[in-house]
Coordinates of C-alpha atoms and ligand atoms in Angstrom, one line a residue:
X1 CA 9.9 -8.7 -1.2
X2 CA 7.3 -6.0 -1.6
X3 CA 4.8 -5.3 -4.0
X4 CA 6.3 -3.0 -6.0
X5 CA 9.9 -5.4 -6.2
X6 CA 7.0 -8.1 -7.7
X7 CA 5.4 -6.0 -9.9
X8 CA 8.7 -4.3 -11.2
X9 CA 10.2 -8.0 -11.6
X10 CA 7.1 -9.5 -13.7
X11 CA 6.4 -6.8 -16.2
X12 CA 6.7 -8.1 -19.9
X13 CA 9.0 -6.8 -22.2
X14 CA 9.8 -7.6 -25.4
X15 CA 13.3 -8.4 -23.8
X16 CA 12.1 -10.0 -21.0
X17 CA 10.3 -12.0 -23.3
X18 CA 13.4 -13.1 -25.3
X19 CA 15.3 -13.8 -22.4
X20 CA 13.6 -16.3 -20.7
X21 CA 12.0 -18.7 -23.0
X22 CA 9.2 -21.3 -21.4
X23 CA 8.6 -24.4 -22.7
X24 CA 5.0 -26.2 -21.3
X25 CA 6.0 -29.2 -19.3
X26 CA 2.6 -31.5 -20.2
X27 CA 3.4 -34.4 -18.2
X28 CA 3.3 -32.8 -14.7
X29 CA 0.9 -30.4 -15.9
X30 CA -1.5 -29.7 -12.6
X31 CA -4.9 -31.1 -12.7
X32 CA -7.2 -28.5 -12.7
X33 CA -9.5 -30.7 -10.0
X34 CA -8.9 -30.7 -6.2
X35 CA -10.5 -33.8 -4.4
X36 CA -10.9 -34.5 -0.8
X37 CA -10.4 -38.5 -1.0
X38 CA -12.3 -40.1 1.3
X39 CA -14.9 -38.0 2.2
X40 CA -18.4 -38.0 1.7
X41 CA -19.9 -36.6 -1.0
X42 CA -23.5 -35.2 -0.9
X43 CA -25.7 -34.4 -4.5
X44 CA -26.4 -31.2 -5.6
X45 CA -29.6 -31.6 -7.7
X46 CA -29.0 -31.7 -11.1
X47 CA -30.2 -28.9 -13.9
X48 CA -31.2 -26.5 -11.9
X49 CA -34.0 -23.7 -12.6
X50 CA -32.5 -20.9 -14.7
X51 CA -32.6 -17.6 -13.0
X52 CA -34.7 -15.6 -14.8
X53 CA -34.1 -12.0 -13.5
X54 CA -32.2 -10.2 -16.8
X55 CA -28.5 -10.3 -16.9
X56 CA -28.4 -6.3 -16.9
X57 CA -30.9 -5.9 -14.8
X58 CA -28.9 -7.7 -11.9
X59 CA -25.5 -5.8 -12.6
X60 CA -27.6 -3.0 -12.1
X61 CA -27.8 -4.2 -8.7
X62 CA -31.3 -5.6 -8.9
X63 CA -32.4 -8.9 -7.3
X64 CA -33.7 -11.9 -8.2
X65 CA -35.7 -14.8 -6.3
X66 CA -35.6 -18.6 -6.0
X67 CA -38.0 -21.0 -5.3
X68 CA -35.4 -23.5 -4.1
X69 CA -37.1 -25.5 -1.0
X70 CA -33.9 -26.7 0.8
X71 CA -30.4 -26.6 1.2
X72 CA -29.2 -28.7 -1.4
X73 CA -31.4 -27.0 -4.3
X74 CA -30.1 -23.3 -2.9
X75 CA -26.3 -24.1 -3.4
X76 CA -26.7 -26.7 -6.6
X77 CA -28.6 -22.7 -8.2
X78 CA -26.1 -20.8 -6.7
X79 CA -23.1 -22.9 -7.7
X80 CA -24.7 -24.6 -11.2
X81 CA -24.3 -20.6 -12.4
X82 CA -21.3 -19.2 -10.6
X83 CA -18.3 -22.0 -10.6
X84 CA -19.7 -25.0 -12.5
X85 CA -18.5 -27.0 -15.7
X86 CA -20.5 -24.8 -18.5
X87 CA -19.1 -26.3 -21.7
X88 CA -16.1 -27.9 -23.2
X89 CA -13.4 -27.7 -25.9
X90 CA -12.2 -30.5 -28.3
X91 CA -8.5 -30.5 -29.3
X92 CA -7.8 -30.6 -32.9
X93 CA -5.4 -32.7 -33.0
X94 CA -6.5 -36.0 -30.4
X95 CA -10.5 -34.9 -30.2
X96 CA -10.2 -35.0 -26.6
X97 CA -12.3 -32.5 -24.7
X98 CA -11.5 -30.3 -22.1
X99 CA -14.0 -28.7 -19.4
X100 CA -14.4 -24.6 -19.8
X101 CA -16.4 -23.4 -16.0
X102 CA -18.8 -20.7 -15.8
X103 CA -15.9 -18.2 -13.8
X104 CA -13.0 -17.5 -16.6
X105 CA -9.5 -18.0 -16.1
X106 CA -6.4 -17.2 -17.5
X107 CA -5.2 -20.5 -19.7
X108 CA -8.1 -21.9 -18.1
X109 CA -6.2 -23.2 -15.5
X110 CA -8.6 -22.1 -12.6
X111 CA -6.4 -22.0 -9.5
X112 CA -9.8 -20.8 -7.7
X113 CA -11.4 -23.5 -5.5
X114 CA -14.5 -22.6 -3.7
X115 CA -14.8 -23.9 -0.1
X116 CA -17.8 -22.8 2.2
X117 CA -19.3 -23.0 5.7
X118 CA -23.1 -23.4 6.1
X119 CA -25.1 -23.2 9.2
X120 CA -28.9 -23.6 9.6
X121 CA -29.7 -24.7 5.8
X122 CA -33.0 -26.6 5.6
X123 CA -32.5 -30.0 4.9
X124 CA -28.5 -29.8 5.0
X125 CA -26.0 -30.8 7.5
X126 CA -24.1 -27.5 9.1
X127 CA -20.3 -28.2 8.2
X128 CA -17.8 -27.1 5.7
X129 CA -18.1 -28.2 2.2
X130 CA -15.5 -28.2 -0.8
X131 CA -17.2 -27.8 -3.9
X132 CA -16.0 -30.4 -6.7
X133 CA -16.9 -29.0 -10.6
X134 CA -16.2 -31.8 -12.2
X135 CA -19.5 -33.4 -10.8
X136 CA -21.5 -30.9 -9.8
X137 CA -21.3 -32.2 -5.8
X138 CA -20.0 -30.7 -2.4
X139 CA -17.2 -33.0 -0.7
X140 CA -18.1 -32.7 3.4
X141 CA -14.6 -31.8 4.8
X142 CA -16.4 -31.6 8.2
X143 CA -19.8 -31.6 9.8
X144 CA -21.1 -29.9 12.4
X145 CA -21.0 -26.0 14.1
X146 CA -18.1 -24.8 12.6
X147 CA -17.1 -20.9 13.8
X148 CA -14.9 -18.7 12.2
X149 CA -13.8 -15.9 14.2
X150 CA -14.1 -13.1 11.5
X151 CA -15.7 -9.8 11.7
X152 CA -19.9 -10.6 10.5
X153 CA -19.2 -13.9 10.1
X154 CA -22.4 -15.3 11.2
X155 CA -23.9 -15.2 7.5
X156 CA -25.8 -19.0 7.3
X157 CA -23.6 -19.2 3.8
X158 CA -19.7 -18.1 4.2
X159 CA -17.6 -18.8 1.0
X160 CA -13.9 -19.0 1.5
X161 CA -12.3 -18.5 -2.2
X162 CA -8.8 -20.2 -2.7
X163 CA -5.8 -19.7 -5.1
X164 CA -3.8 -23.0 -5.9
X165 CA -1.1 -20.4 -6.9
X166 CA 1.1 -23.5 -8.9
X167 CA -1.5 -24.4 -11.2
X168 CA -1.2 -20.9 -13.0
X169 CA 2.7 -20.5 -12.4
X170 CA 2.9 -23.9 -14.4
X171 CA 2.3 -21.5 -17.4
X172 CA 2.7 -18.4 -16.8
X173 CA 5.9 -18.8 -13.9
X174 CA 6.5 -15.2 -11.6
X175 CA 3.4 -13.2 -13.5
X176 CA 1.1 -16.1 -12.4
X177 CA 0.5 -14.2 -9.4
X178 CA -1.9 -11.8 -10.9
X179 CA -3.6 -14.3 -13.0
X180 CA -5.0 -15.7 -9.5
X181 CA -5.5 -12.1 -7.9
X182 CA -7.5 -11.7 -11.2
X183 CA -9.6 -14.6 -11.8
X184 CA -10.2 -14.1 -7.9
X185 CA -12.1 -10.7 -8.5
X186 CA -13.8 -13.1 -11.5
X187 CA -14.6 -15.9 -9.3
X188 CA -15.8 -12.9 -6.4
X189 CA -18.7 -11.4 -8.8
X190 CA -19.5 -14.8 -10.1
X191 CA -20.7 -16.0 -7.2
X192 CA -21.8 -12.4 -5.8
X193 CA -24.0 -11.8 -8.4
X194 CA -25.6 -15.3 -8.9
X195 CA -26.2 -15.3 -4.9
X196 CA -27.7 -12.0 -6.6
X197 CA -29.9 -13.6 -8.8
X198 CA -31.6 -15.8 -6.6
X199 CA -32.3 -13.1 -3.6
X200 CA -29.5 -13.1 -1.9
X201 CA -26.6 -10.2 -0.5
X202 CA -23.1 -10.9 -0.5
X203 CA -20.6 -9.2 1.0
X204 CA -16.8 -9.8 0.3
X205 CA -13.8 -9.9 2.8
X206 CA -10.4 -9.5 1.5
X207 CA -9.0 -8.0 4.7
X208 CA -8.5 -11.1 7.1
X209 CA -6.0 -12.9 9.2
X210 CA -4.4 -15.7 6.2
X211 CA -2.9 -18.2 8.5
X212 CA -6.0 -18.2 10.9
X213 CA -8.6 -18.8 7.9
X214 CA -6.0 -21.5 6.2
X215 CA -5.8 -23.4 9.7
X216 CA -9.4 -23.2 10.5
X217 CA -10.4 -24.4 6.7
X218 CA -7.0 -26.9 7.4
X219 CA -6.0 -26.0 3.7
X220 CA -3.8 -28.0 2.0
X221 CA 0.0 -26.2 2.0
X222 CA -0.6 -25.4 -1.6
X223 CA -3.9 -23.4 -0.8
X224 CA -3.9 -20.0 0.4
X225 CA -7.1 -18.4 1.1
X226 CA -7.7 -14.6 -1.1
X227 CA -11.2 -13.7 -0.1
X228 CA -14.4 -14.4 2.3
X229 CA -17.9 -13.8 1.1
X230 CA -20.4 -14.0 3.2
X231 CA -24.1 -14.7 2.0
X232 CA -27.6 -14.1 3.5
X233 CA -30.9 -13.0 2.5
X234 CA -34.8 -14.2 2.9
X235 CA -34.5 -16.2 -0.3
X236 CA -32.0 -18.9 1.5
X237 CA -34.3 -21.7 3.0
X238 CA -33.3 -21.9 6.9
X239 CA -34.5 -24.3 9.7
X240 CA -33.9 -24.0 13.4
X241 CA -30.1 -24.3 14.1
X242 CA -28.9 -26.9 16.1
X243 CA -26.0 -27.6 18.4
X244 CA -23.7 -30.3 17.1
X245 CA -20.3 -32.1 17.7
X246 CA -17.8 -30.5 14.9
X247 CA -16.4 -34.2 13.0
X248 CA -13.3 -34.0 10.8
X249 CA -13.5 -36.6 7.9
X250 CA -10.1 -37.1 6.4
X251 CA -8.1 -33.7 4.9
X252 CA -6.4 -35.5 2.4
X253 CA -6.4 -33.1 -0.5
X254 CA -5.1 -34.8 -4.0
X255 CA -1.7 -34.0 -5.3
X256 CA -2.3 -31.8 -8.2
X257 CA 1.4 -32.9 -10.3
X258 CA 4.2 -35.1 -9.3
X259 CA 6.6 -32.3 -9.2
X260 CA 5.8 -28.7 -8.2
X261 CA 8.6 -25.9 -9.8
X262 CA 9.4 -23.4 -7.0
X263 CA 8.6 -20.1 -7.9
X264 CA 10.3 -18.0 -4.6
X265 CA 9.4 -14.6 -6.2
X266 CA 5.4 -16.2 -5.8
X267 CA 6.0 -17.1 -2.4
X268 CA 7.6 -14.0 -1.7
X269 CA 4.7 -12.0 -3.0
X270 CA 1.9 -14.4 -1.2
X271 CA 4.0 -13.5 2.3
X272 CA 4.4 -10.1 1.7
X273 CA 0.7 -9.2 1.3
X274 CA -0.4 -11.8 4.1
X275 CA -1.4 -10.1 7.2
X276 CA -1.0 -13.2 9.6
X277 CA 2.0 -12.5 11.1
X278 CA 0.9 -8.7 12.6
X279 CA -1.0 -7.6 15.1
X280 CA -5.2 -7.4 14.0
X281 CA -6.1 -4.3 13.1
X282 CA -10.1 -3.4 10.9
X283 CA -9.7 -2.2 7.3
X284 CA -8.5 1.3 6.9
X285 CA -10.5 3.8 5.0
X286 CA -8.5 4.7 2.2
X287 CA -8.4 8.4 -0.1
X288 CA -11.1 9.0 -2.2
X289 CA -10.5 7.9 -6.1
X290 CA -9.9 11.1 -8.5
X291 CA -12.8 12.0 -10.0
X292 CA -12.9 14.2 -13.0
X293 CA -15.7 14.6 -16.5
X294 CA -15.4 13.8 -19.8
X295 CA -16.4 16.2 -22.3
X296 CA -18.3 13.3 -24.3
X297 CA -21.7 12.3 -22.3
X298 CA -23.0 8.5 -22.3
X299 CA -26.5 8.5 -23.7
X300 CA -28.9 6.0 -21.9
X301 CA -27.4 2.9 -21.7
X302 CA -29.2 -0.2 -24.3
X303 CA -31.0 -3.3 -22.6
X304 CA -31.5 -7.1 -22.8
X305 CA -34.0 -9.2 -21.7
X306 CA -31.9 -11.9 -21.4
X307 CA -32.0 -14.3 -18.2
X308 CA -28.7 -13.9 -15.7
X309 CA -28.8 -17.9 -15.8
X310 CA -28.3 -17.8 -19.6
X311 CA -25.6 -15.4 -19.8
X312 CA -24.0 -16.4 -17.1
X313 CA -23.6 -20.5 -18.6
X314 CA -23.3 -19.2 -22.2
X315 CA -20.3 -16.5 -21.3
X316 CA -17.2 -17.8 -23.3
X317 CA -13.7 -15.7 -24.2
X318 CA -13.8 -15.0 -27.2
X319 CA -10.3 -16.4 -29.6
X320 CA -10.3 -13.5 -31.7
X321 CA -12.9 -10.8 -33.1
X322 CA -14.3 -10.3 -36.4
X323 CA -12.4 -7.6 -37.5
X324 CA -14.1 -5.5 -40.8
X325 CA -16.8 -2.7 -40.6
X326 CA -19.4 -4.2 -37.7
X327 CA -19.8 -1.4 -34.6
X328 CA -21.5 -1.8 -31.6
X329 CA -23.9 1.0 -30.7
X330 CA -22.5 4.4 -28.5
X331 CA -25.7 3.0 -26.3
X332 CA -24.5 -0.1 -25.7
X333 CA -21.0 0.6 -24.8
X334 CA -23.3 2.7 -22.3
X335 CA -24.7 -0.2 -21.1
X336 CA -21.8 -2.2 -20.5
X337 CA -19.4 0.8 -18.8
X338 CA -22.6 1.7 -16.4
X339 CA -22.3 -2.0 -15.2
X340 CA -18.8 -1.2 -14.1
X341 CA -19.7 1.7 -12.5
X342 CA -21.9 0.1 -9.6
X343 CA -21.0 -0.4 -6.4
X344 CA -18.8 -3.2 -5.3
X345 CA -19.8 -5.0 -1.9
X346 CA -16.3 -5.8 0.0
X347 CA -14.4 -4.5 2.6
X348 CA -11.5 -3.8 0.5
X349 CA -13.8 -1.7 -2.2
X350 CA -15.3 0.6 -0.6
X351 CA -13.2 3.3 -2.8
X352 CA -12.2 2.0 -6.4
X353 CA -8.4 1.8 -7.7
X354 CA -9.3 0.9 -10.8
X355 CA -9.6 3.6 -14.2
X356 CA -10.4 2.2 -17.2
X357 CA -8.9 3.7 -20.6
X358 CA -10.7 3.0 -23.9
X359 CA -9.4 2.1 -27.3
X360 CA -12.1 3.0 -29.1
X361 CA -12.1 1.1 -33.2
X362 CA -15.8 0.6 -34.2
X363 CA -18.2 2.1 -32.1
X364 CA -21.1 4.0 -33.6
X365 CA -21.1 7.7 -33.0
X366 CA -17.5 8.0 -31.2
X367 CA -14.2 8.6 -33.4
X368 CA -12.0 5.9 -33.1
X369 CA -9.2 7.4 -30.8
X370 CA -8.2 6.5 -27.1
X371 CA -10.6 7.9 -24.5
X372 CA -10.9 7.9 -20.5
X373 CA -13.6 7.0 -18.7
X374 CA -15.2 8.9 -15.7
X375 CA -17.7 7.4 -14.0
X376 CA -19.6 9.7 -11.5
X377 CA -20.3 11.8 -14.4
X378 CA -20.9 8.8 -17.0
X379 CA -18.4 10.4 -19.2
X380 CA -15.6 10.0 -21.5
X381 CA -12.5 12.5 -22.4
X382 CA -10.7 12.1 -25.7
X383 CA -7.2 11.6 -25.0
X384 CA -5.8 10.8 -28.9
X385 CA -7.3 10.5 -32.3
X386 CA -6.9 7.8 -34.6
X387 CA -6.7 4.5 -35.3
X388 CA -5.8 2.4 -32.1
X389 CA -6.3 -0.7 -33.7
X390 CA -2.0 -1.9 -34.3
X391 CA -1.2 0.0 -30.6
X392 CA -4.2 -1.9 -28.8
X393 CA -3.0 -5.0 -30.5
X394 CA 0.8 -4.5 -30.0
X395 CA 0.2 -3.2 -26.4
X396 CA -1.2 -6.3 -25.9
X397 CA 1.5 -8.3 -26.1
X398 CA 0.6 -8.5 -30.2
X399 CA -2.7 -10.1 -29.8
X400 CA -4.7 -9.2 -32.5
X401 CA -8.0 -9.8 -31.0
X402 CA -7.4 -6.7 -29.3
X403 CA -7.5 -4.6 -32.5
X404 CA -9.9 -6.8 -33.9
X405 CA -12.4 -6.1 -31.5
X406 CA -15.0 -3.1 -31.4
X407 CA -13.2 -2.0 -28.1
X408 CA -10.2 -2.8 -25.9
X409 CA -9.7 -1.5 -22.5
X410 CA -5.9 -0.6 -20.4
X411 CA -7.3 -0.7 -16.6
X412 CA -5.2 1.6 -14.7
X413 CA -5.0 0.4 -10.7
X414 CA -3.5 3.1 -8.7
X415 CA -1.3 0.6 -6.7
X416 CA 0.3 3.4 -4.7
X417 CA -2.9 5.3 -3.9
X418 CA -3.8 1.2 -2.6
X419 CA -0.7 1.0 -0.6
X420 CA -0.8 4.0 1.1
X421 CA -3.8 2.7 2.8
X422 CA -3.7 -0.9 3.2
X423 CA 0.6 -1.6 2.7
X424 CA 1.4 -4.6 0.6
X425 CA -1.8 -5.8 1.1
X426 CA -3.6 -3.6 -1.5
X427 CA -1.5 -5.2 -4.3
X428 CA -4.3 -7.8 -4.2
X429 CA -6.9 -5.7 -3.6
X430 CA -6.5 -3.4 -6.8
X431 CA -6.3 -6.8 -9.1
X432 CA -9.5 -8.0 -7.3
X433 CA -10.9 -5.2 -8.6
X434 CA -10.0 -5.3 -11.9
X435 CA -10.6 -9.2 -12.1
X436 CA -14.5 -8.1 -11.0
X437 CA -14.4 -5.2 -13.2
X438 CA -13.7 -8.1 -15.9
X439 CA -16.4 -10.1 -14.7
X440 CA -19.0 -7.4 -15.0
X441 CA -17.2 -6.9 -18.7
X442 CA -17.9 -10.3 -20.1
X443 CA -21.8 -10.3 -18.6
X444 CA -22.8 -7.4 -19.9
X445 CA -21.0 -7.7 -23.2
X446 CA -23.1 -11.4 -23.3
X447 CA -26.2 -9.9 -22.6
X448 CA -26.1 -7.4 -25.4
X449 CA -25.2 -10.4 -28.4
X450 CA -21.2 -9.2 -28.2
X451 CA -18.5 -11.7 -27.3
X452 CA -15.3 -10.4 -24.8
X453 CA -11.7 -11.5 -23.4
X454 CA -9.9 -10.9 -20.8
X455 CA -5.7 -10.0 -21.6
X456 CA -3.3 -10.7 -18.8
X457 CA -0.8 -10.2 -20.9
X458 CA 0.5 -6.8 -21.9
X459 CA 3.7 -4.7 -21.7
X460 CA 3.5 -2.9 -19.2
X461 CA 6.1 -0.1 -19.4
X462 CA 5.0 0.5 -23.2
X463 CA 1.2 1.0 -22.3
X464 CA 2.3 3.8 -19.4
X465 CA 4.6 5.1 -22.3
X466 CA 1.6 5.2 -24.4
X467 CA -1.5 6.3 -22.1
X468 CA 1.5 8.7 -21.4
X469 CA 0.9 7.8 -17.5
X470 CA 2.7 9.3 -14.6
X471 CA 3.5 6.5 -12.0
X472 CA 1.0 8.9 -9.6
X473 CA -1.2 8.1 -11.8
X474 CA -1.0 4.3 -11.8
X475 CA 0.1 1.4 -14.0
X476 CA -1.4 -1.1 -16.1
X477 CA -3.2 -3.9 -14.2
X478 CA -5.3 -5.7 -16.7
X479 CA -6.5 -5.3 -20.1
X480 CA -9.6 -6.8 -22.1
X481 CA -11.5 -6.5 -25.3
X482 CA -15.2 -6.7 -26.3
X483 CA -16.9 -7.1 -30.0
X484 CA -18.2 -9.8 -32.2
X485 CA -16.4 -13.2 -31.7
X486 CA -15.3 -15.5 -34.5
X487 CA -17.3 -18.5 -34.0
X488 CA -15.1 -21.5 -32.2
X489 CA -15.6 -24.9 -33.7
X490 CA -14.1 -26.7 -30.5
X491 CA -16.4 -25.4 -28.5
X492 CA -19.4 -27.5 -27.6
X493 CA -21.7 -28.7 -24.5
Ligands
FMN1 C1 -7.2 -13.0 -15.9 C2 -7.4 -13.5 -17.3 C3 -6.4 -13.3 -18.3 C4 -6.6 -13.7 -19.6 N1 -5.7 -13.5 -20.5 C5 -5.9 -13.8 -21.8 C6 -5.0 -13.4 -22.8 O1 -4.0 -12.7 -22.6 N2 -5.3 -13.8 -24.1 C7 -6.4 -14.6 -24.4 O2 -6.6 -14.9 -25.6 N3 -7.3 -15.0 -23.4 C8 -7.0 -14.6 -22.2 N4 -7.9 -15.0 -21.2 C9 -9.1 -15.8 -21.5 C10 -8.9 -17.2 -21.0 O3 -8.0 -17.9 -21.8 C11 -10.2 -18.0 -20.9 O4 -10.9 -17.4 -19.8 C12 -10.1 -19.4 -20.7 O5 -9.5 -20.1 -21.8 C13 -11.4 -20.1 -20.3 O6 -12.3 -19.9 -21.3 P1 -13.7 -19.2 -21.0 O7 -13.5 -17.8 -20.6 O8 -14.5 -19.3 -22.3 O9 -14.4 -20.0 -19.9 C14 -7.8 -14.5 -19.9 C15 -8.7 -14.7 -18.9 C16 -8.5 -14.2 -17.6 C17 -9.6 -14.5 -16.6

């Protein structure tokens, strides 16, 4: 199996589609919970201050500040607005409600578990935690100094970010694959930039030895470890660190269905782009992304006051769009492509795979046609004319909030360009991308008043046909849409 066997096998089609039928088995759907049982489970305090730096202002790469005294108060911030419950759904038809978390995910299925490794927190015993949502507490998988042979990995705050790759292949079957790789690059700038907000630098490893970090976390089979990130920064209250005995308590992880469908095509993938099994060699540098300018300049981008804490908790996918005659400004489509621009902090992103095209429908100032971004130079080339409304829904597997929004995005990852430098292994490193792209999407599209989506689901071979894309050029990774969402009635605190 190699990437390109994957990515060729999982592309929809409107006869792929036809031809393999999927009916949702509810009874051994997965829970979207993993427990430790047994272990002890320490408080993270509840509500939290609200980190007040502005939303934009910290996708700008600005920093906020905490005034959290001790360990416990640092991670219940960081976590309360990067991977915690944030609202919930009712279902029509039994009123039962479901959670919603502040990181998105595709179905909201959330095979992203959030593990970390703290040393020297004030107030905090040094061990390695597991972080359980659905009560806002950190299970103690073990206690004590805990090392984890990686390049910089002395950071007093070490996240290792998980895919259960089952509980997304329960829907979605061989494409669930990139649903984790994606809502990984989410779950990534979720915690990056609230560690962000409250004073602190992150920096992301994707680029690591898989079996070493699975058996030094001792993850469950089912687990596999996609990225590291490493936090420090004045704003983390320290003490003096002490030597102590490393303690085990129980690694009895729950069983998330009965029954779990094999899907050898996801295992096959995972394998491929593992780097376990070679000898351990750094990152490699890889070419420089094209860069090129549009003939339409961005003007200066809008702003919004609003507080990162807010936007972050208040962030929701939008169902659908209000279609009609509402545009957002040419300034605030500004603001929210500049945010995608900045610089990502990872080993693996040091030069960017990722191109975002533009279907432009209602945007103040810019004809409705499909456009190219270019970043260095902050503009945009026109590439058609016209109404894009019926191709951005239709390319979109027919999803009409696509077309109904003010914008809807193709991101083009140059998969080849990725594999020339890091081999299989930049298959996951371009859908990080994108997946943080995303991220930085739905913030800034919060901040201003607009509502967004992410799309996994597209045809791929029809969007090349349409962008009219050379395979040099890349293929479709990801798509996503931004305007002004219908309101939801299930949705509620
Ligand atoms: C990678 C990814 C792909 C998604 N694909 C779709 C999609 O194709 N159609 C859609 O309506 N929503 C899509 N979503 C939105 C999810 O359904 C949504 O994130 C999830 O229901 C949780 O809701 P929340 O984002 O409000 O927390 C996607 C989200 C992610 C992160």
């Amino acid at each position: 199996m190699t990437w390109r066997e994957y990515h060729e096998l999982t592309k929809h089609s409107v006869e792929s589609l036809k031809r393999s039928p999927h009916f949702l088995d509810w009874a051994n759907m997965p829970d979207p919970f993993r427990h430790y049982e047994g272990v002890p489970v320490l408080d993270l305090p509840a509500d939290p201050p609200v980190p007040e730096t502005p939303a934009l202002a910290v996708l700008d790469g600005f920093s906020g500040a905490t005034s959290a005294p001790d360990g416990a108060a640092f991670l219940s911030q960081l976590l309360f607005h990067s991977a915690a419950i944030s609202a919930s759904k009712r279902v029509p038809s039994t009123g039962d409600r479901y959670a919603l978390r502040v990181n998105p995910s595709s179905g909201n299925l959330h095979p992203t578990e959030f593990h970390f490794l703290t040393r020297g927190l004030k107030e905090w015993p040094d061990g390695l935690y597991h972080y359980r949502p659905s009560a806002h507490m950190a299970e103690q998988r073990a206690l004590g100094n805990l090392e984890m042979k990686l390049p910089r990995s002395s950071a007093p705050i070490v996240f290792v970010l998980t895919s259960i790759a089952w509980r997304e292949a329960w829907k979605y079957r061989d494409r669930a694959y990139r649903y984790c790789l994606h809502d990984m690059g989410h779950a990534w700038q979720a915690l990056a930039l609230a560690a962000q907000a409250i004073g602190c630098d992150s920096f992301a490893l994707g680029h690591f030895p898989d079996d070493e970090v699975s058996q030094f976390c001792r993850l469950h089979e089912d687990e596999w470890p996609m990225i590291v990130v490493e936090l420090r920064g004045g704003s983390i209250p320290l003490r003096e660190p002490h030597a102590c005995e490393t303690v085990w308590y129980g690694e009895h992880a729950n069983q998330i269905s009965s029954e779990r469908t094999a899907y050898p095509l996801i295992d096959g993938i995972h394998d491929a782009t593992k780097l376990g099994n070679r000898p351990w060699r750094g990152i490699s540098a890889a070419e420089p992304a094209p860069s090129g300018s549009g003939e339409i300049k961005l003007p200066s981008p809008a702003s919004s006051w609003r507080a990162f804490g807010e936007v972050a908790r208040m962030r929701r996918s939008a169902l659908d769009f209000q279609g009609g005659m509402q545009s957002m400004t040419l300034a605030q489509l500004s603001a929210i492509l500049a945010v995608t621009a900045r610089p990502f902090f990872a080993d693996f992103a040091a030069v960017r795979f990722v191109q975002l095209y533009l279907y432009i429908h209602r945007v103040d100032g810019l004809q409705p046609g499909l456009y190219r971004l270019w970043p260095e130079r902050a503009g945009l080339e026109r590439i058609k004319s016209g109404d894009q409304r019926v191709a951005a829904a239709g390319l979109s597997l027919g999803q009409e909030l696509a077309g109904n929004a003010c914008v809807a995005f193709s991101m083009i990852g140059d998969l080849e360009r990725a594999a020339r430098a890091h081999g299989d292994r930049g298959y996951r490193y371009v859908h990080f991308e994108a997946g943080a792209i995303g991220h930085r999407l739905y913030l800034a599209a919060e901040a201003l008043g607009l509502g967004a989506t992410g799309i996994g689901a597209f045809y791929d071979q029809e969007v090349h046909r349409y962008l009219n894309l050379t395979p040099e050029q890349g293929q479709v990774v990801y798509h996503f849409a931004i305007g002004y969402p219908v309101p939801d009635p299930r949705l509620g605190a």
